[in-house]
Short mmCIF file of C-alpha atoms in Angstrom, two decimals:
data_model
loop_
_atom_site.label_atom_id
_atom_site.label_comp_id
_atom_site.label_asym_id
_atom_site.label_seq_id
_atom_site.Cartn_x
_atom_site.Cartn_y
_atom_site.Cartn_z
CA UNK A 1 103.52 69.91 90.47
CA UNK A 2 102.89 73.58 90.03
CA UNK A 3 105.45 76.35 89.89
CA UNK A 4 105.59 79.99 89.90
CA UNK A 5 106.97 81.68 86.90
CA UNK A 6 109.51 84.58 86.29
CA UNK A 7 109.83 85.67 82.69
CA UNK A 8 112.58 88.12 81.67
CA UNK A 9 111.78 90.09 78.53
CA UNK A 10 115.11 91.94 77.27
CA UNK A 11 113.92 94.42 74.63
CA UNK A 12 115.56 94.01 71.33
CA UNK A 13 118.23 91.70 72.89
CA UNK A 14 118.57 89.76 69.36
CA UNK A 15 121.28 91.30 67.21
CA UNK A 16 123.73 90.77 64.23
CA UNK A 17 127.80 90.42 64.54
CA UNK A 18 129.16 93.37 65.31
CA UNK A 19 132.87 94.45 63.94
CA UNK A 20 133.58 96.42 67.17
CA UNK A 21 132.78 93.11 69.01
CA UNK A 22 135.33 90.81 67.03
CA UNK A 23 132.23 89.63 64.84
CA UNK A 24 130.16 88.60 67.91
CA UNK A 25 126.72 89.86 68.78
CA UNK A 26 126.46 91.73 72.02
CA UNK A 27 124.94 88.60 73.91
CA UNK A 28 127.82 86.29 72.34
CA UNK A 29 130.32 88.86 73.46
CA UNK A 30 128.92 89.07 77.00
CA UNK A 31 130.02 87.08 80.10
CA UNK A 32 126.84 85.45 81.14
CA UNK A 33 127.42 82.47 83.66
CA UNK A 34 124.03 82.49 85.33
CA UNK A 35 122.16 82.70 81.74
CA UNK A 36 124.41 79.92 80.55
CA UNK A 37 123.86 77.91 83.67
CA UNK A 38 120.04 78.17 83.15
CA UNK A 39 120.36 77.17 79.60
CA UNK A 40 122.59 74.22 80.49
CA UNK A 41 119.87 73.01 82.86
CA UNK A 42 116.96 73.77 80.56
CA UNK A 43 115.71 73.98 77.26
CA UNK A 44 116.45 76.70 74.59
CA UNK A 45 115.44 77.85 70.80
CA UNK A 46 114.70 80.64 68.66
CA UNK A 47 111.33 82.60 68.82
CA UNK A 48 109.92 84.65 66.15
CA UNK A 49 107.37 87.10 67.84
CA UNK A 50 104.81 86.88 65.00
CA UNK A 51 106.39 85.14 61.80
CA UNK A 52 109.69 84.58 60.57
CA UNK A 53 111.33 87.71 58.92
CA UNK A 54 108.94 90.28 60.25
CA UNK A 55 110.08 93.03 62.36
CA UNK A 56 107.60 93.89 64.99
CA UNK A 57 107.41 96.90 67.38
CA UNK A 58 107.63 96.61 71.24
CA UNK A 59 104.22 96.88 72.07
CA UNK A 60 103.19 94.29 69.34
CA UNK A 61 106.02 91.59 70.53
CA UNK A 62 105.37 92.32 74.30
CA UNK A 63 101.72 92.10 74.11
CA UNK A 64 101.94 88.48 72.43
CA UNK A 65 104.39 87.56 75.16
CA UNK A 66 101.88 88.81 77.61
CA UNK A 67 99.29 86.44 76.05
CA UNK A 68 97.36 88.61 73.61
CA UNK A 69 96.56 86.53 70.23
CA UNK A 70 98.63 87.39 67.35
CA UNK A 71 95.05 88.62 65.42
CA UNK A 72 94.51 91.05 68.23
CA UNK A 73 98.11 92.20 68.78
CA UNK A 74 98.67 93.02 64.99
CA UNK A 75 95.76 95.55 65.20
CA UNK A 76 96.92 96.91 68.79
CA UNK A 77 97.33 100.65 68.45
CA UNK A 78 100.25 102.23 70.53
CA UNK A 79 98.24 105.37 71.69
CA UNK A 80 95.80 103.69 73.88
CA UNK A 81 98.65 101.59 75.63
CA UNK A 82 100.60 104.74 76.35
CA UNK A 83 97.74 106.50 77.58
CA UNK A 84 96.83 103.36 79.77
CA UNK A 85 100.55 103.50 81.22
CA UNK A 86 100.40 107.03 82.50
CA UNK A 87 96.70 106.33 83.78
CA UNK A 88 95.29 109.37 81.61
CA UNK A 89 91.70 110.10 82.11
CA UNK A 90 89.58 108.92 79.17
CA UNK A 91 86.10 109.38 77.86
CA UNK A 92 84.38 107.52 75.06
CA UNK A 93 85.54 108.85 71.58
CA UNK A 94 88.76 110.28 72.66
CA UNK A 95 91.61 109.66 70.07
CA UNK A 96 95.07 108.99 71.59
CA UNK A 97 98.40 109.05 69.97
CA UNK A 98 101.94 108.14 70.90
CA UNK A 99 104.01 111.32 70.47
CA UNK A 100 107.51 112.47 70.57
CA UNK A 101 108.91 115.74 71.63
CA UNK A 102 111.28 116.39 68.70
CA UNK A 103 113.90 118.97 67.46
CA UNK A 104 112.58 120.46 64.17
CA UNK A 105 113.37 123.18 62.02
CA UNK A 106 110.62 125.44 60.18
CA UNK A 107 110.66 125.74 56.50
CA UNK A 108 108.10 127.26 53.80
CA UNK A 109 107.10 123.93 53.08
CA UNK A 110 106.77 122.27 56.55
CA UNK A 111 109.19 120.93 59.03
CA UNK A 112 112.49 119.25 58.60
CA UNK A 113 113.52 116.90 61.76
CA UNK A 114 116.91 117.27 63.42
CA UNK A 115 116.34 114.80 66.13
CA UNK A 116 113.09 112.61 66.67
CA UNK A 117 113.93 112.46 70.44
CA UNK A 118 115.30 115.85 71.13
CA UNK A 119 118.32 114.50 72.68
CA UNK A 120 116.15 111.94 74.64
CA UNK A 121 115.10 114.93 76.81
CA UNK A 122 114.31 113.96 80.39
CA UNK A 123 114.45 117.28 82.34
CA UNK A 124 111.26 119.92 81.67
CA UNK A 125 109.15 117.44 79.98
CA UNK A 126 106.17 118.02 82.35
CA UNK A 127 106.47 121.92 81.90
CA UNK A 128 106.64 121.43 78.05
CA UNK A 129 103.39 119.30 78.28
CA UNK A 130 101.43 121.58 80.37
CA UNK A 131 102.00 124.15 77.75
CA UNK A 132 100.06 122.18 75.49
CA UNK A 133 97.15 121.48 77.37
CA UNK A 134 93.48 122.29 76.20
CA UNK A 135 94.74 123.40 72.93
CA UNK A 136 91.72 124.38 70.72
CA UNK A 137 92.23 123.25 67.11
CA UNK A 138 89.02 124.40 65.67
CA UNK A 139 85.71 122.23 65.06
CA UNK A 140 85.28 121.77 68.61
CA UNK A 141 88.42 119.59 68.81
CA UNK A 142 90.77 120.12 71.88
CA UNK A 143 94.34 118.75 72.28
CA UNK A 144 96.17 117.87 75.55
CA UNK A 145 99.67 116.69 75.58
CA UNK A 146 100.77 114.48 78.53
CA UNK A 147 104.19 113.44 79.71
CA UNK A 148 105.33 109.49 79.47
CA UNK A 149 108.68 108.18 79.43
CA UNK A 150 111.56 110.71 78.53
CA UNK A 151 110.82 112.39 74.99
CA UNK A 152 107.76 110.22 74.60
CA UNK A 153 104.21 111.65 75.47
CA UNK A 154 100.62 110.97 74.79
CA UNK A 155 98.60 113.12 72.84
CA UNK A 156 94.83 113.29 73.45
CA UNK A 157 92.20 114.31 71.13
CA UNK A 158 88.97 115.37 72.22
CA UNK A 159 85.70 116.26 70.04
CA UNK A 160 82.60 115.13 68.48
CA UNK A 161 83.05 112.90 65.52
CA UNK A 162 86.81 111.80 65.49
CA UNK A 163 88.49 108.99 63.63
CA UNK A 164 91.52 106.91 64.62
CA UNK A 165 91.94 105.87 61.10
CA UNK A 166 94.52 108.65 60.18
CA UNK A 167 98.22 108.29 58.99
CA UNK A 168 101.36 109.28 61.20
CA UNK A 169 103.03 112.66 61.27
CA UNK A 170 106.14 110.91 62.68
CA UNK A 171 108.11 109.48 59.73
CA UNK A 172 110.09 107.07 62.01
CA UNK A 173 113.91 106.80 62.03
CA UNK A 174 114.11 104.97 58.50
CA UNK A 175 112.35 108.07 56.95
CA UNK A 176 113.58 111.07 58.95
CA UNK A 177 114.55 112.74 55.70
CA UNK A 178 111.23 113.26 54.83
CA UNK A 179 110.52 115.61 57.47
CA UNK A 180 107.52 115.93 59.56
CA UNK A 181 104.65 114.13 57.64
CA UNK A 182 101.30 115.38 57.03
CA UNK A 183 98.35 113.23 58.29
CA UNK A 184 95.75 112.21 55.96
CA UNK A 185 92.51 110.13 56.23
CA UNK A 186 93.43 106.34 55.35
CA UNK A 187 90.38 106.29 53.34
CA UNK A 188 89.82 109.55 51.32
CA UNK A 189 86.08 109.88 51.82
CA UNK A 190 86.18 109.41 55.38
CA UNK A 191 85.06 112.92 56.75
CA UNK A 192 85.68 111.82 60.52
CA UNK A 193 89.14 110.85 59.67
CA UNK A 194 89.57 113.97 57.49
CA UNK A 195 88.54 116.09 60.28
CA UNK A 196 91.00 114.25 62.75
CA UNK A 197 94.02 114.30 60.37
CA UNK A 198 93.43 118.26 59.96
CA UNK A 199 93.37 118.68 63.89
CA UNK A 200 96.73 116.59 63.99
CA UNK A 201 98.23 118.73 61.31
CA UNK A 202 97.29 121.95 63.10
CA UNK A 203 98.60 120.87 66.26
CA UNK A 204 102.00 120.14 64.83
CA UNK A 205 102.10 123.86 63.91
CA UNK A 206 100.50 124.95 67.30
CA UNK A 207 103.01 122.73 68.99
CA UNK A 208 106.09 124.55 67.43
CA UNK A 209 104.64 127.88 67.83
CA UNK A 210 104.63 127.35 71.54
CA UNK A 211 107.35 125.12 72.37
CA UNK A 212 109.98 127.12 70.10
CA UNK A 213 109.95 129.86 72.31
CA UNK A 214 109.42 128.10 75.64
CA UNK A 215 111.92 129.14 78.65
CA UNK A 216 112.91 125.42 78.84
CA UNK A 217 114.15 125.46 75.12
CA UNK A 218 115.87 128.77 75.76
CA UNK A 219 117.70 127.24 78.37
CA UNK A 220 118.52 124.03 76.43
CA UNK A 221 119.72 126.01 73.47
CA UNK A 222 122.25 128.25 75.92
CA UNK A 223 123.45 124.77 77.07
CA UNK A 224 123.96 123.49 73.68
CA UNK A 225 121.16 120.61 73.98
CA UNK A 226 118.52 120.40 71.30
CA UNK A 227 115.30 122.12 71.62
CA UNK A 228 111.99 120.08 72.06
CA UNK A 229 110.28 122.27 69.89
CA UNK A 230 107.50 120.38 68.14
CA UNK A 231 105.54 117.26 68.80
CA UNK A 232 105.08 114.37 66.22
CA UNK A 233 102.65 111.36 66.56
CA UNK A 234 101.85 108.08 65.72
CA UNK A 235 99.96 104.83 66.59
CA UNK A 236 96.40 106.67 66.72
CA UNK A 237 93.67 104.76 68.50
CA UNK A 238 90.78 104.41 70.84
CA UNK A 239 90.47 102.42 74.08
CA UNK A 240 89.18 98.92 73.74
CA UNK A 241 89.01 96.24 76.52
CA UNK A 242 91.38 93.42 75.67
CA UNK A 243 91.58 89.74 76.88
CA UNK A 244 94.10 87.31 76.59
CA UNK A 245 95.35 83.89 77.58
CA UNK A 246 96.42 84.87 81.17
CA UNK A 247 93.16 86.19 81.97
CA UNK A 248 91.52 83.21 80.55
CA UNK A 249 93.53 81.03 82.76
CA UNK A 250 92.53 83.23 85.84
CA UNK A 251 96.47 83.71 86.63
CA UNK A 252 97.42 86.53 88.92
CA UNK A 253 100.38 88.40 87.13
CA UNK A 254 102.54 91.14 87.98
CA UNK A 255 104.84 93.16 85.62
CA UNK A 256 107.98 95.14 86.73
CA UNK A 257 108.83 97.91 84.11
CA UNK A 258 110.04 101.57 83.78
CA UNK A 259 108.46 102.46 80.56
CA UNK A 260 104.95 103.35 80.00
CA UNK A 261 104.16 101.17 76.92
CA UNK A 262 104.87 98.24 78.99
CA UNK A 263 103.22 99.34 82.31
CA UNK A 264 100.36 100.38 79.68
CA UNK A 265 99.97 97.04 78.51
CA UNK A 266 99.92 95.38 81.97
CA UNK A 267 97.14 97.55 83.04
CA UNK A 268 95.05 97.02 79.88
CA UNK A 269 95.39 93.29 80.55
CA UNK A 270 94.60 93.71 84.20
CA UNK A 271 98.05 92.72 85.58
CA UNK A 272 99.73 94.55 88.74
CA UNK A 273 102.01 97.10 87.31
CA UNK A 274 105.07 97.57 89.24
CA UNK A 275 107.53 100.61 88.95
CA UNK A 276 109.58 102.99 90.52
CA UNK A 277 111.60 106.11 89.94
CA UNK A 278 114.85 103.88 89.84
CA UNK A 279 113.20 101.85 87.07
CA UNK A 280 113.74 103.51 83.75
CA UNK A 281 113.95 102.64 79.89
CA UNK A 282 117.46 103.46 80.01
CA UNK A 283 120.78 101.25 80.43
CA UNK A 284 121.20 102.89 83.95
CA UNK A 285 117.81 101.50 85.26
CA UNK A 286 117.90 99.64 88.57
CA UNK A 287 118.19 96.16 87.06
CA UNK A 288 118.73 94.31 90.52
CA UNK A 289 115.68 96.35 91.86
CA UNK A 290 113.40 95.27 89.31
CA UNK A 291 114.37 91.60 89.81
CA UNK A 292 114.00 91.78 93.32
CA UNK A 293 110.63 93.49 92.83
CA UNK A 294 109.51 90.74 90.80
CA UNK A 295 110.68 87.92 92.90
CA UNK A 296 108.86 89.55 95.85
CA UNK A 297 105.64 89.85 93.93
CA UNK A 298 105.59 86.13 93.49
CA UNK A 299 104.58 86.01 97.14
CA UNK A 300 101.02 86.85 95.81
CA UNK A 301 101.21 86.33 92.11
CA UNK A 302 101.36 83.18 89.87
CA UNK A 303 103.67 84.93 87.30
CA UNK A 304 105.98 87.99 87.27
CA UNK A 305 107.14 89.37 84.01
CA UNK A 306 110.31 91.73 84.03
CA UNK A 307 110.83 94.08 81.49
CA UNK A 308 114.04 95.42 80.48
CA UNK A 309 114.67 98.28 77.77
CA UNK A 310 118.29 99.03 78.17
CA UNK A 311 119.02 96.39 75.29
CA UNK A 312 116.93 97.91 72.74
CA UNK A 313 117.88 101.55 73.85
CA UNK A 314 121.58 100.94 73.36
CA UNK A 315 120.95 99.17 69.90
CA UNK A 316 119.18 102.10 68.76
CA UNK A 317 121.85 104.45 70.11
CA UNK A 318 124.44 102.31 67.81
CA UNK A 319 126.41 101.33 71.03
CA UNK A 320 126.94 97.32 70.75
CA UNK A 321 129.57 97.62 73.61
CA UNK A 322 126.77 99.20 76.21
CA UNK A 323 124.48 96.56 74.91
CA UNK A 324 126.90 93.92 75.84
CA UNK A 325 127.70 95.61 79.26
CA UNK A 326 124.05 95.88 80.23
CA UNK A 327 123.32 91.94 79.25
CA UNK A 328 126.40 91.51 81.79
CA UNK A 329 124.60 93.50 84.37
CA UNK A 330 121.61 91.55 83.94
CA UNK A 331 123.04 88.16 84.30
CA UNK A 332 124.78 89.35 87.46
CA UNK A 333 121.37 90.12 88.91
CA UNK A 334 120.13 86.51 88.04
CA UNK A 335 122.53 85.45 90.54
CA UNK A 336 120.62 86.84 93.50
CA UNK A 337 117.47 84.88 92.77
CA UNK A 338 116.78 81.15 93.91
CA UNK A 339 115.79 79.28 91.03
CA UNK A 340 115.03 75.91 92.57
CA UNK A 341 111.36 76.31 92.73
CA UNK A 342 110.77 78.84 89.90
CA UNK A 343 110.08 78.15 86.11
CA UNK A 344 112.48 80.95 84.61
CA UNK A 345 112.06 82.28 80.97
CA UNK A 346 114.30 84.64 79.14
CA UNK A 347 113.27 86.15 75.86
CA UNK A 348 112.72 89.30 73.90
CA UNK A 349 110.36 91.06 71.81
CA UNK A 350 112.22 91.50 68.90
CA UNK A 351 115.75 91.69 67.64
CA UNK A 352 117.46 95.27 67.23
CA UNK A 353 120.52 95.63 65.12
CA UNK A 354 123.21 97.92 67.01
CA UNK A 355 124.87 98.84 63.87
CA UNK A 356 121.93 99.98 61.96
CA UNK A 357 119.71 100.99 64.79
CA UNK A 358 116.56 99.34 63.68
CA UNK A 359 114.17 96.29 64.65
CA UNK A 360 114.70 93.51 62.10
CA UNK A 361 113.19 90.18 61.64
CA UNK A 362 115.62 88.04 62.95
CA UNK A 363 114.67 85.33 65.50
CA UNK A 364 115.48 85.97 69.11
CA UNK A 365 117.13 83.53 71.57
CA UNK A 366 114.90 82.03 74.16
CA UNK A 367 115.55 79.87 77.12
CA UNK A 368 113.04 77.95 79.53
CA UNK A 369 114.37 76.69 82.62
CA UNK A 370 112.04 74.14 84.49
CA UNK A 371 113.22 72.72 87.83
CA UNK A 372 111.71 69.26 86.86
CA UNK A 373 111.63 69.67 82.91
CA UNK A 374 114.07 68.38 80.30
CA UNK A 375 117.09 69.44 79.20
CA UNK A 376 118.78 69.92 75.83
CA UNK A 377 122.18 69.79 74.46
CA UNK A 378 122.71 73.58 74.39
CA UNK A 379 125.22 74.91 77.06
CA UNK A 380 125.00 78.43 76.61
CA UNK A 381 122.34 81.07 75.93
CA UNK A 382 123.09 83.10 72.60
CA UNK A 383 121.77 83.57 68.95
CA UNK A 384 123.92 80.81 67.99
CA UNK A 385 124.10 78.48 70.77
CA UNK A 386 120.11 78.19 70.93
CA UNK A 387 119.86 77.04 67.48
CA UNK A 388 120.40 73.64 68.81
CA UNK A 389 117.75 73.73 71.65
CA UNK A 390 114.75 71.69 71.95
CA UNK A 391 112.11 74.21 72.01
CA UNK A 392 113.17 74.84 68.07
CA UNK A 393 111.64 77.69 66.50
CA UNK A 394 108.62 78.88 68.26
CA UNK A 395 106.24 82.07 68.27
CA UNK A 396 105.92 84.34 71.17
CA UNK A 397 102.45 82.68 71.78
CA UNK A 398 104.22 79.01 71.76
CA UNK A 399 106.97 80.42 74.11
CA UNK A 400 104.44 81.71 76.74
CA UNK A 401 102.67 78.30 76.37
CA UNK A 402 105.59 76.19 77.00
CA UNK A 403 106.23 78.31 80.09
CA UNK A 404 102.85 77.91 81.23
CA UNK A 405 102.74 74.29 80.66
CA UNK A 406 106.09 74.12 82.66
CA UNK A 407 104.29 75.93 85.57
CA UNK A 408 101.52 73.41 85.36
CA UNK A 409 98.99 76.22 84.57
CA UNK A 410 97.75 74.70 81.18
CA UNK A 411 96.11 71.65 82.87
CA UNK A 412 92.41 73.19 82.08
CA UNK A 413 93.55 73.39 78.45
CA UNK A 414 90.81 71.24 76.82
CA UNK A 415 88.11 73.27 78.60
CA UNK A 416 89.40 76.69 77.66
CA UNK A 417 87.82 79.30 75.15
CA UNK A 418 90.66 78.85 72.51
CA UNK A 419 89.77 82.20 70.69
CA UNK A 420 93.40 83.34 71.52
CA UNK A 421 94.79 80.92 69.04
CA UNK A 422 93.42 82.58 66.08
#
């Protein structure tokens, strides 16, 4: 029998014990009767997105859950994904970077970073980006900044002879004390990369010159908010077509999300991308609306993914209690769908430690409910409860294939092009 599938991806769901939750993880501390019911009537396990112990970024982890092969996922650049997510017009040779509006202070030797996310700015982002369109950086290179989600933006470099083989100016949260980094060519004698890195470094300066005195930031300072007065970037890349397992199986797939990264992945893979102003990357997102939209999409799709970023955002903000509460809200939303004729999967792209605020390499708990499938001895859904599950320890690719097999979609396995397994 063939079933349709509904897979929930709770970003950064896995966690470590928290003192404020009496030594439990946010998932263990949450009241989750619906998740526990699915676990008790299905199979559970632990999932390493790529390999055990290796932290991955959201775009890498979700790309593999979406069916991209590990070999392609590890070289997938963030910039083109973000660009696809906002439907940015592209030309051959464009270099695309995932960028942040940030709060910085300028010194003689560069810029120190006060806040990589400019207080998670939401208002005025479009106006700030408009002030950084068609910025000439010399050498026929022109930069344009475009809004994505909150503080996240997409930086497009356009010009002759550019290269994606450059380093980041965004140091990441672990190295914020290093300030804004200088971009360099990854290979010292790569003249195209040298030109591109010089352009990026010039854009950091130009962005600060324009944004620091912008009326939006004058108003933010008056209100005691951090100014979004510079742009830092990472994940340079150029657009390349990508195929994956779900394309090979010719399944109709929908993706419900409120973040440009996930919507960008969906569009790159040819999935139906479903979003709304109510769907955000924050804990206040309309969870019930996302679940309903995905469920409705199954009327003309074989498989629907629902991406929920709130768990990851709460952990990055060092708030395990908010993460617990978000999980409980998600659990309540599960009670609104009829699972009798659905294969339901719950997983995560990676673990995020809500004490330190970082991704880590811990395995994430997964569950798979099949109306006609096997059960194991797990009676709850959590990092600890899932250790006894029959799915044992799988990769993201393995979890997806188990879900597809439960749906009856792997029946043509032997005749498939198996390049995705490499």
